[in-house]
mmCIF file of C-alpha atoms in Angstrom:
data_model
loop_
_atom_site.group_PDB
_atom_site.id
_atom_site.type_symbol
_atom_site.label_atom_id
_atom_site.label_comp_id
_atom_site.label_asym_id
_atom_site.label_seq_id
_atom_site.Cartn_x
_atom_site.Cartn_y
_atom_site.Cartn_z
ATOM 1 C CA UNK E 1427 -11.453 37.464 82.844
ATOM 2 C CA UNK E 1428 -12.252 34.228 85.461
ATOM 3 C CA UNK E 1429 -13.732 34.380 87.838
ATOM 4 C CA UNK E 1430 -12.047 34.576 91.303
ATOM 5 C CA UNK E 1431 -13.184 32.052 93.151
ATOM 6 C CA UNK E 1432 -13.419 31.385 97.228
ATOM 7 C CA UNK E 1433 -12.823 28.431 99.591
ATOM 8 C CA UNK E 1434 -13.456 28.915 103.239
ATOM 9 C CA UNK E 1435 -11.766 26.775 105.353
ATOM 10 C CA UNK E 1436 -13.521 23.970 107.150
ATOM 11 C CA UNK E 1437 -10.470 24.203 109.721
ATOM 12 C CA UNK E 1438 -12.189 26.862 111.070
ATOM 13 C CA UNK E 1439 -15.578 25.648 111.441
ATOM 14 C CA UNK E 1440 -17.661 24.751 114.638
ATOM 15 C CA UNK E 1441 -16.499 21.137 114.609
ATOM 16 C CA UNK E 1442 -19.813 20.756 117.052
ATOM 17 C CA UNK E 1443 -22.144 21.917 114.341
ATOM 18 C CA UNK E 1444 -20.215 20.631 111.406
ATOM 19 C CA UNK E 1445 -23.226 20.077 109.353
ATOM 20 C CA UNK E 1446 -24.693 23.050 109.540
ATOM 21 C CA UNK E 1447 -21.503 24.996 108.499
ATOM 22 C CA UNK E 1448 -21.682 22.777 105.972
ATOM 23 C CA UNK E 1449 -24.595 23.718 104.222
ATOM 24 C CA UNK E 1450 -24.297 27.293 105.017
ATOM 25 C CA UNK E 1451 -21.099 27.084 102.051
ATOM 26 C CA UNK E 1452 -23.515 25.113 100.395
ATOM 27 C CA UNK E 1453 -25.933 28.210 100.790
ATOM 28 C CA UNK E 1454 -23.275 30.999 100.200
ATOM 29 C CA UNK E 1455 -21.208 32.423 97.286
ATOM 30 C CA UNK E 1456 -18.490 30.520 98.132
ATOM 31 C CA UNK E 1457 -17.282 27.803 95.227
ATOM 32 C CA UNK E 1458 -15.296 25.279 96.939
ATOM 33 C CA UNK E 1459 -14.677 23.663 100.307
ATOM 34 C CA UNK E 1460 -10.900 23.893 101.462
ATOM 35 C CA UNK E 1461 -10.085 20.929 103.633
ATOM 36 C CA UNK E 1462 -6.771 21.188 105.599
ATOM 37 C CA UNK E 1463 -5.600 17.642 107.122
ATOM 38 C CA UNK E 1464 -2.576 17.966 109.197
ATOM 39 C CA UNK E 1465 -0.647 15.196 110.788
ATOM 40 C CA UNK E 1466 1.270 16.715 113.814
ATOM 41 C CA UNK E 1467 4.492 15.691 111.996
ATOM 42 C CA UNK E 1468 4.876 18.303 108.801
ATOM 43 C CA UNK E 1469 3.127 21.161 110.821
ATOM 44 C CA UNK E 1470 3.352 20.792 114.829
ATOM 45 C CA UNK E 1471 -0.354 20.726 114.776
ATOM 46 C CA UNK E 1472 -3.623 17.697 114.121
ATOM 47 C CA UNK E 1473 -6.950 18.784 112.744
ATOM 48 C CA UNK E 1474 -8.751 15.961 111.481
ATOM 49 C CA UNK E 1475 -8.569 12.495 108.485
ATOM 50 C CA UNK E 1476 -10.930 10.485 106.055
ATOM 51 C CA UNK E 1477 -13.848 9.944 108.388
ATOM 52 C CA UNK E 1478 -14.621 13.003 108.833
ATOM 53 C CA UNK E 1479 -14.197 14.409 105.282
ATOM 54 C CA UNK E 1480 -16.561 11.614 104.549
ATOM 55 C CA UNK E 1481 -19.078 13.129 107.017
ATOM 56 C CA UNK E 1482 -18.979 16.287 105.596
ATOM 57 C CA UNK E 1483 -19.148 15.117 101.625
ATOM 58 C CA UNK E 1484 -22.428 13.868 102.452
ATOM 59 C CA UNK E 1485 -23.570 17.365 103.054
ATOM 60 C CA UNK E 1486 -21.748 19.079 100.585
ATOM 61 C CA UNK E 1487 -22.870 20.445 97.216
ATOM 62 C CA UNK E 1488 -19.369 22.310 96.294
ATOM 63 C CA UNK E 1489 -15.765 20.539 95.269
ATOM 64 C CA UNK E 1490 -13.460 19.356 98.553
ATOM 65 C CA UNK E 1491 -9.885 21.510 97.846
ATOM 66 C CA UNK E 1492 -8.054 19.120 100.165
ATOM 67 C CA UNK E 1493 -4.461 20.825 101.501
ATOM 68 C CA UNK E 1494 -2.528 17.666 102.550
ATOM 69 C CA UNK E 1495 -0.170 19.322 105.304
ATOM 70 C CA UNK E 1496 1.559 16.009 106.207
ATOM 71 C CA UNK E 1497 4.633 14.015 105.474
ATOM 72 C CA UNK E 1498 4.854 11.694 102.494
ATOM 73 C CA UNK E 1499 1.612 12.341 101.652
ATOM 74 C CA UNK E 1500 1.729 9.796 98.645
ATOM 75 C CA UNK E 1501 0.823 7.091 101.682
ATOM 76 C CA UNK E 1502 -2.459 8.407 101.660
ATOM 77 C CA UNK E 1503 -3.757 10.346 98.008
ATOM 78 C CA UNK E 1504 -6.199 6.846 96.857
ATOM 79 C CA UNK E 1505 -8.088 7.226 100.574
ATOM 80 C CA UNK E 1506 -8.465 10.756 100.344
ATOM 81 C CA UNK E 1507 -10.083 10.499 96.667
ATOM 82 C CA UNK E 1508 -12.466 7.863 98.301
ATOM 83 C CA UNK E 1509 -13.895 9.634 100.915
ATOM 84 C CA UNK E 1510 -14.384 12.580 98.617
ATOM 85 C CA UNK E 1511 -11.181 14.574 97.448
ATOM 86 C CA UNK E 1512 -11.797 17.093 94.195
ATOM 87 C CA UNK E 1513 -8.457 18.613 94.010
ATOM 88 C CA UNK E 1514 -5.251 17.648 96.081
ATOM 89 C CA UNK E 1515 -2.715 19.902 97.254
ATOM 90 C CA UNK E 1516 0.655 18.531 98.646
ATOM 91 C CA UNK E 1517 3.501 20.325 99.604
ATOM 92 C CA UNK E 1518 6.938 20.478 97.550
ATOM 93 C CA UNK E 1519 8.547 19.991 100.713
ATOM 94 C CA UNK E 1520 6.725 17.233 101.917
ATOM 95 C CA UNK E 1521 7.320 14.748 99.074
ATOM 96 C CA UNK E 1522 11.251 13.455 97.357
ATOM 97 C CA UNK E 1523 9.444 12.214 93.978
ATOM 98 C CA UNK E 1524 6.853 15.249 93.408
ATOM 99 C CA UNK E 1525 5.927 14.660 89.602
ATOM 100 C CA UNK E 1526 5.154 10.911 90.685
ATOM 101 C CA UNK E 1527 3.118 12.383 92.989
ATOM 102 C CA UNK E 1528 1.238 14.268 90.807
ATOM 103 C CA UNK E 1529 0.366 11.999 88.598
ATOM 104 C CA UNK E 1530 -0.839 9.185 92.061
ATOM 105 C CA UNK E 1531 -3.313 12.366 92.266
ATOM 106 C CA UNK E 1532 -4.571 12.680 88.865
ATOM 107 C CA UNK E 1533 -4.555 8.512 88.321
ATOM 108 C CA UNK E 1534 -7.162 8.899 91.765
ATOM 109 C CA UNK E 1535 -9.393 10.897 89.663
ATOM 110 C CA UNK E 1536 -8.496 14.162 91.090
ATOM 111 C CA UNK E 1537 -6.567 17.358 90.166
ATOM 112 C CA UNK E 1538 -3.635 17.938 91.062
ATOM 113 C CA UNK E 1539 -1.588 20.443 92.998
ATOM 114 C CA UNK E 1540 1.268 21.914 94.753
ATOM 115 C CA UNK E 1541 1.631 24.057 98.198
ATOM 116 C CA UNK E 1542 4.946 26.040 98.667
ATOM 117 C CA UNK E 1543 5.784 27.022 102.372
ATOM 118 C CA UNK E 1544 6.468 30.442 102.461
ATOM 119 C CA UNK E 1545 10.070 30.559 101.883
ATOM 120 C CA UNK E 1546 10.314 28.228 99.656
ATOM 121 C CA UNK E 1547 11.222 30.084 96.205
ATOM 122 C CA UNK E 1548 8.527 29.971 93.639
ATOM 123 C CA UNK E 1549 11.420 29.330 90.984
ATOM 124 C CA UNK E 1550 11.777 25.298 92.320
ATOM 125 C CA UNK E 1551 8.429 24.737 90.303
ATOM 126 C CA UNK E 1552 9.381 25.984 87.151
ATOM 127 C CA UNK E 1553 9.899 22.532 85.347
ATOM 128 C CA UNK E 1554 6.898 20.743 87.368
ATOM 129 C CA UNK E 1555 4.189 23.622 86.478
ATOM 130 C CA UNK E 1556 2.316 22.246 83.193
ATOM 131 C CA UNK E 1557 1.450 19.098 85.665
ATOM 132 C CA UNK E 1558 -0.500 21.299 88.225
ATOM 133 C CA UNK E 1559 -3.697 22.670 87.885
ATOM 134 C CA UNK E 1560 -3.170 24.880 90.988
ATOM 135 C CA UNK E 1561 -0.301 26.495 93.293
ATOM 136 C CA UNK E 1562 -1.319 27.218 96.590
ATOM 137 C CA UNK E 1563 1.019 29.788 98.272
ATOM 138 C CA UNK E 1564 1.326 29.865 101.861
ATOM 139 C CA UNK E 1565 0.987 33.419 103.096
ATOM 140 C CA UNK E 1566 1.444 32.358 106.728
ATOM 141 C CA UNK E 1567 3.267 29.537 108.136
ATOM 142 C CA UNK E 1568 1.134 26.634 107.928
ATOM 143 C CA UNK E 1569 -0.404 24.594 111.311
ATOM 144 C CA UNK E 1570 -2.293 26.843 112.691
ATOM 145 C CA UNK E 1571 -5.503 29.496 111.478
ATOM 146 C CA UNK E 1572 -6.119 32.913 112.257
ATOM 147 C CA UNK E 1573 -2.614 33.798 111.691
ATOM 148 C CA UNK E 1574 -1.677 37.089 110.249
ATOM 149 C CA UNK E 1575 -0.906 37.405 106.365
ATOM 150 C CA UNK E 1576 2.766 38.042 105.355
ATOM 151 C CA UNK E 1577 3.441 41.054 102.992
ATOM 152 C CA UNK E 1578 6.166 39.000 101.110
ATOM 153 C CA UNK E 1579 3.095 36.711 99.406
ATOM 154 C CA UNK E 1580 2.563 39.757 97.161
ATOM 155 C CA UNK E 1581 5.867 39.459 95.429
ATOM 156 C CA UNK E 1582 5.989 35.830 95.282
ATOM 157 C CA UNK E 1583 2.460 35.740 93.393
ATOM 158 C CA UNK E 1584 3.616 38.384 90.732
ATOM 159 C CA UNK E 1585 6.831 35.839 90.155
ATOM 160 C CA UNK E 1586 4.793 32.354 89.962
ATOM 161 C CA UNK E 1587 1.842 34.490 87.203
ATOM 162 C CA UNK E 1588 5.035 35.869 85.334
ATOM 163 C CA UNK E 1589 6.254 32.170 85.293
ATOM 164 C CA UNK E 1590 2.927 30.975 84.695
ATOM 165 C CA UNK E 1591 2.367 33.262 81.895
ATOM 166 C CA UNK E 1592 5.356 32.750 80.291
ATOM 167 C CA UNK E 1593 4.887 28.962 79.852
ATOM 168 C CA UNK E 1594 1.207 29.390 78.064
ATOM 169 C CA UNK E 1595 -0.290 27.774 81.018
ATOM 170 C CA UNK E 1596 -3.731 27.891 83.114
ATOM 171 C CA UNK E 1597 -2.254 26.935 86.354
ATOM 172 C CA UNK E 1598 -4.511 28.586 88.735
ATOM 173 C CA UNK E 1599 -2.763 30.509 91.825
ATOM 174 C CA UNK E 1600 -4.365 29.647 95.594
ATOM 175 C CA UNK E 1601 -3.368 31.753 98.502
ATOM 176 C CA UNK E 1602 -4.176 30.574 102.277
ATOM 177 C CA UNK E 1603 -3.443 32.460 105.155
ATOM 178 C CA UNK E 1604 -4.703 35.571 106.533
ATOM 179 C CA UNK E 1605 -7.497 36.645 103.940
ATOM 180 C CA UNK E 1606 -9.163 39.003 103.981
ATOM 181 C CA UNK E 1607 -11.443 41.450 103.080
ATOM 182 C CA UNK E 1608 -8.720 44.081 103.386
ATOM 183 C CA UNK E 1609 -6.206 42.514 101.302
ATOM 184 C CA UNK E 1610 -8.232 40.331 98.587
ATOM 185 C CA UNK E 1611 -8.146 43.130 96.452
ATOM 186 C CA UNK E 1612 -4.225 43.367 95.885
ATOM 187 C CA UNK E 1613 -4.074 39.548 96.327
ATOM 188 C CA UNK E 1614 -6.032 39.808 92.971
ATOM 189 C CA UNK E 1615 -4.303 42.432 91.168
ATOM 190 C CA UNK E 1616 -0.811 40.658 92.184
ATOM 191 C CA UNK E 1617 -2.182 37.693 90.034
ATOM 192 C CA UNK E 1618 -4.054 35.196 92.080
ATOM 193 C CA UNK E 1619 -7.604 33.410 91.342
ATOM 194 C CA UNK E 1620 -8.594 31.064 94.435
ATOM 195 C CA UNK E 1621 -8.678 32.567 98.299
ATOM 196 C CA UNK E 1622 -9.330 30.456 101.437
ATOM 197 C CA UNK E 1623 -10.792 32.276 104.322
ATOM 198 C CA UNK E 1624 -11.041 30.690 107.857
ATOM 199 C CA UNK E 1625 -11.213 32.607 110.617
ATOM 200 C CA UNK E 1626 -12.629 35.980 108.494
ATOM 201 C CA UNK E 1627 -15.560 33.763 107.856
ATOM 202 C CA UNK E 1628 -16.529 31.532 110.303
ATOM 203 C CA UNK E 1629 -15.617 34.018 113.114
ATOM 204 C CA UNK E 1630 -17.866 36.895 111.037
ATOM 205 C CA UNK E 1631 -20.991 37.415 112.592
ATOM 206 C CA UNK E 1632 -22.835 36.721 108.960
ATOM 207 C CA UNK E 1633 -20.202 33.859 107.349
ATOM 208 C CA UNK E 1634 -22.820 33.854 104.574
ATOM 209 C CA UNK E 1635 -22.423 37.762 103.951
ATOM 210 C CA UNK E 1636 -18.791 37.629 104.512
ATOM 211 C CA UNK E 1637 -18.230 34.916 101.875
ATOM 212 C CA UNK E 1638 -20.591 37.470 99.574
ATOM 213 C CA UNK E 1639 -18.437 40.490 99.633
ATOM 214 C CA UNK E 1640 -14.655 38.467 99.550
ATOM 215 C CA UNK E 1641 -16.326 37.403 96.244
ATOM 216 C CA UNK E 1642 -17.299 40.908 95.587
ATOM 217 C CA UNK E 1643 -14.548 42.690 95.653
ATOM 218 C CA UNK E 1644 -12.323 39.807 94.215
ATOM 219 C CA UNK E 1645 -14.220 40.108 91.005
ATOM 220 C CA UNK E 1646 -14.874 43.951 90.998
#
């Protein structure tokens, strides 16, 4: 079985002490760093660009999972590999020419990815899977954290494994948005592998010991 893996946000983070929240993923269970950049255009909020994801890659001992939440993202994939990008995400509605996007990602060095808003029907990705190595599912509506989850992600993750498992594929499934401790469990048994936390984490009074039980109980 894999391993289930966690990605706290950085989104939620103490922007004033953004080293030492840093380190203390570094420090924790967690496996990856989940990097949301927003652009006020795609989502009616800003969070933050390159210079500061190159801040925090000088700290940082665990992949950047960068969420591109911003319109025609293909302006931008080459900077974002500089400054540090492991894995890209970009939404399906963001981009017209998403398999040429895909492969600007992977040609960076980086895998590649694609976020589905969440109304957007898992089915438009049935001929562009095999080129993604992830599918993050929104399971709030993106632009803002500490949101609450939406109960229709649980159907929509059993439809992309089915179509995932039906093509022979290791696609991993992603799921941001309201995570949990409460609801990691089904998330899991509905068929996903990678969970970003924000707000349960940073706004924990032990992040480090919140980040220890998601992973837990995701692989229990």
């Amino acid at each position: 079985m894999n391993s289930k893996l966690i990605a706290p946000s950085m989104l939620a983070a103490d922007f004033g002490n953004l080293q030492r929240d840093v380190e203390m993923v570094n420090n924790s269970d967690a496996d990856w760093f989940h990097i949301d950049v927003m652009d006020g255009h795609f989502v009616p909020n800003i969070s933050y660009g390159m210079p500061v994801i190159q801040a925090m890659k000088k700290h940082a001992t665990k992949p950047f999972d960068v969420h591109l939440m911003i319109e025609k993202p293909e302006r931008y994939i080459e900077d974002f590999a500089k400054v540090g990008a492991d894995i890209i995400t970009v939404h399906y509605e963001s981009t017209v020419h998403l398999h040429r996007t895909l492969t600007q990602i992977e040609d960076a060095g980086c895998k590649a990815g694609v976020v589905l808003n969440l109304t957007t029907p898992v089915s438009v990705l049935e001929d562009i899977l095999p080129k993604c190595f992830m599918v993050l599912l929104m399971s709030i509506n993106p632009g803002f954290g500490g949101q609450k989850f939406e109960d229709i992600t649980y159907n929509r993750i059993k439809k992309l494994r089915r179509m995932i498992d039906e093509q022979g594929l290791s696609t991993k499934i992603e799921i941001d948005g309201g995570v949990t401790d409460k609801n990691i469990k089904q998330l899991v048994e509905a068929g996903a592998d990678v969970f970003v936390a924000g707000s349960h984490v940073f706004k924990s009074e032990n992040p480090t010991e919140t980040i220890k039980q998601l992973k837990q109980i995701a692989n229990s």
